[in-house]
Amino acid sequence: MDLSQKPQKYIIPIVYPTSPACAKKARLAMCQPDKGSRKYRKATEALLRKSYAKYKMADKLEFMPTQIEQLLQLKYRYGERWPSSGILALVYLLEMYPNAIISTHGYDFASASLGHYWEKIKKKSTVHSMKREGGFLDQLMATGRVVRL
């Protein structure tokens, strides 16, 4: 692997809470971010652009469209209020590259640890359902489109 190559772009998910009605009623209108979520997203995008501008990387940012979170609920029937950015990234890749096989690394749902696999910090709780995310990853792997390294 040539580590001297730099990414052409950085795709950043900004997660918003999904209404429980979204997964139950499976209608696009129920899955739209509310006004507060849209305001939060806009502020987060501005902050990230400013932060990345310090490193001359702001022009390489691409924010994951909110439609990915809607697809997660409507097409993939995920049904959880707060998906992790990792789950959103998988759905984004599956949708953007329909003929690709996606390799994953670092999803450790069997562990009792709630921190990220690369961090030393351990959390006491999380807004994500690790059981649901693990089951969802298993579903994706069963299709053959997602594999674990």
Short mmCIF file of C-alpha atoms in Angstrom, two decimals:
data_model
loop_
_atom_site.label_atom_id
_atom_site.label_comp_id
_atom_site.label_asym_id
_atom_site.label_seq_id
_atom_site.Cartn_x
_atom_site.Cartn_y
_atom_site.Cartn_z
CA MET A 1 0.00 0.00 0.00
CA ASP A 2 1.38 3.41 -0.98
CA LEU A 3 0.83 5.64 2.07
CA SER A 4 2.29 8.66 0.30
CA GLN A 5 -0.92 9.02 -1.74
CA LYS A 6 -3.41 11.46 -0.24
CA PRO A 7 -7.20 11.02 -0.46
CA GLN A 8 -8.95 13.02 -3.15
CA LYS A 9 -11.78 13.76 -0.76
CA TYR A 10 -12.91 13.14 2.78
CA ILE A 11 -16.52 11.99 3.21
CA ILE A 12 -17.93 13.09 6.54
CA PRO A 13 -21.21 11.80 8.00
CA ILE A 14 -23.18 14.12 10.26
CA VAL A 15 -25.71 12.00 12.11
CA TYR A 16 -29.08 13.37 13.24
CA PRO A 17 -31.73 11.66 15.37
CA THR A 18 -34.34 9.89 13.30
CA SER A 19 -37.95 9.96 14.35
CA PRO A 20 -39.18 6.56 15.58
CA ALA A 21 -42.12 7.07 13.19
CA CYS A 22 -39.68 6.93 10.26
CA ALA A 23 -38.93 3.23 10.64
CA LYS A 24 -42.50 2.35 11.59
CA LYS A 25 -44.36 4.19 8.82
CA ALA A 26 -41.62 3.93 6.18
CA ARG A 27 -42.50 7.23 4.53
CA LEU A 28 -39.93 9.76 3.40
CA ALA A 29 -41.78 12.64 5.10
CA MET A 30 -41.26 10.94 8.46
CA CYS A 31 -37.52 10.56 7.86
CA GLN A 32 -36.62 14.19 7.17
CA PRO A 33 -34.35 15.94 9.69
CA ASP A 34 -36.24 18.46 11.82
CA LYS A 35 -35.41 22.18 11.92
CA GLY A 36 -33.06 21.80 14.89
CA SER A 37 -31.19 18.95 13.19
CA ARG A 38 -30.80 20.96 9.99
CA LYS A 39 -29.45 23.92 11.98
CA TYR A 40 -27.03 21.62 13.84
CA ARG A 41 -25.85 20.10 10.55
CA LYS A 42 -25.22 23.50 8.97
CA ALA A 43 -23.25 24.69 12.03
CA THR A 44 -21.23 21.45 12.12
CA GLU A 45 -20.41 21.73 8.41
CA ALA A 46 -19.20 25.31 8.91
CA LEU A 47 -17.06 24.32 11.88
CA LEU A 48 -15.49 21.41 10.01
CA ARG A 49 -14.79 23.51 6.92
CA LYS A 50 -13.08 26.10 9.12
CA SER A 51 -11.07 23.42 10.92
CA TYR A 52 -9.97 21.69 7.72
CA ALA A 53 -9.15 25.06 6.08
CA LYS A 54 -6.23 25.38 8.52
CA TYR A 55 -4.67 22.40 6.76
CA LYS A 56 -5.72 23.53 3.27
CA MET A 57 -8.13 20.63 3.02
CA ALA A 58 -11.55 22.35 3.11
CA ASP A 59 -12.01 21.88 -0.63
CA LYS A 60 -11.64 18.11 -0.18
CA LEU A 61 -14.60 17.77 2.19
CA GLU A 62 -17.79 16.08 1.11
CA PHE A 63 -20.58 15.81 3.64
CA MET A 64 -22.61 12.64 3.43
CA PRO A 65 -26.10 13.52 2.18
CA THR A 66 -29.00 13.21 4.61
CA GLN A 67 -30.60 10.83 2.10
CA ILE A 68 -28.19 8.13 3.29
CA GLU A 69 -29.75 8.20 6.74
CA GLN A 70 -33.18 8.12 5.13
CA LEU A 71 -32.18 5.10 3.02
CA LEU A 72 -30.91 3.40 6.15
CA GLN A 73 -34.43 3.60 7.56
CA LEU A 74 -36.56 3.18 4.44
CA LYS A 75 -34.60 0.71 2.29
CA TYR A 76 -32.54 -1.15 4.89
CA ARG A 77 -35.21 -0.96 7.66
CA TYR A 78 -32.59 -0.19 10.31
CA GLY A 79 -35.09 1.18 12.83
CA GLU A 80 -32.73 2.75 15.39
CA ARG A 81 -32.83 6.39 16.39
CA TRP A 82 -29.06 7.06 16.38
CA PRO A 83 -27.05 5.05 13.86
CA SER A 84 -23.29 5.28 14.22
CA SER A 85 -21.23 7.05 11.59
CA GLY A 86 -19.76 3.63 10.72
CA ILE A 87 -23.16 2.20 9.84
CA LEU A 88 -23.91 5.29 7.77
CA ALA A 89 -20.57 4.91 6.01
CA LEU A 90 -21.43 1.33 5.06
CA VAL A 91 -24.79 2.33 3.59
CA TYR A 92 -23.15 5.22 1.74
CA LEU A 93 -20.59 2.89 0.18
CA LEU A 94 -23.20 0.27 -0.71
CA GLU A 95 -25.32 2.91 -2.45
CA MET A 96 -22.50 4.80 -4.16
CA TYR A 97 -20.71 1.66 -5.37
CA PRO A 98 -23.47 -0.90 -6.10
CA ASN A 99 -21.12 -3.44 -7.68
CA ALA A 100 -18.39 -3.26 -5.05
CA ILE A 101 -17.69 -5.56 -2.12
CA ILE A 102 -17.09 -3.49 1.01
CA SER A 103 -14.42 -4.64 3.47
CA THR A 104 -14.81 -3.69 7.13
CA HIS A 105 -12.42 -3.55 10.03
CA GLY A 106 -12.84 -2.56 13.66
CA TYR A 107 -16.50 -3.37 14.25
CA ASP A 108 -16.31 -5.28 17.52
CA PHE A 109 -19.88 -5.71 18.69
CA ALA A 110 -19.07 -8.78 20.77
CA SER A 111 -16.93 -6.70 23.13
CA ALA A 112 -18.40 -5.17 26.27
CA SER A 113 -16.31 -2.07 25.58
CA LEU A 114 -18.25 0.94 24.31
CA GLY A 115 -15.27 2.95 23.07
CA HIS A 116 -13.91 3.03 19.57
CA TYR A 117 -11.50 0.21 18.85
CA TRP A 118 -8.62 2.65 18.27
CA GLU A 119 -9.20 4.76 21.42
CA LYS A 120 -7.98 4.22 24.94
CA ILE A 121 -11.01 6.06 26.30
CA LYS A 122 -13.79 3.76 27.45
CA LYS A 123 -17.35 5.05 27.57
CA LYS A 124 -19.90 4.16 30.22
CA SER A 125 -22.84 4.40 27.81
CA THR A 126 -23.68 5.07 24.18
CA VAL A 127 -26.61 6.40 22.15
CA HIS A 128 -26.09 3.58 19.64
CA SER A 129 -27.52 0.08 19.91
CA MET A 130 -24.47 -2.15 19.62
CA LYS A 131 -26.66 -5.25 19.44
CA ARG A 132 -28.70 -3.77 16.58
CA GLU A 133 -25.59 -2.55 14.74
CA GLY A 134 -23.98 -5.98 15.05
CA GLY A 135 -27.12 -7.63 13.70
CA PHE A 136 -27.30 -5.12 10.87
CA LEU A 137 -23.67 -5.79 9.93
CA ASP A 138 -24.42 -9.54 9.97
CA GLN A 139 -27.37 -8.93 7.60
CA LEU A 140 -25.12 -6.98 5.21
CA MET A 141 -22.46 -9.70 5.37
CA ALA A 142 -25.08 -12.34 4.54
CA THR A 143 -25.71 -10.57 1.21
CA GLY A 144 -22.04 -11.01 0.28
CA ARG A 145 -21.62 -7.27 -0.34
CA VAL A 146 -19.85 -6.70 2.99
CA VAL A 147 -16.95 -8.74 4.33
CA ARG A 148 -14.93 -8.53 7.52
CA LEU A 149 -11.15 -8.33 7.26
#
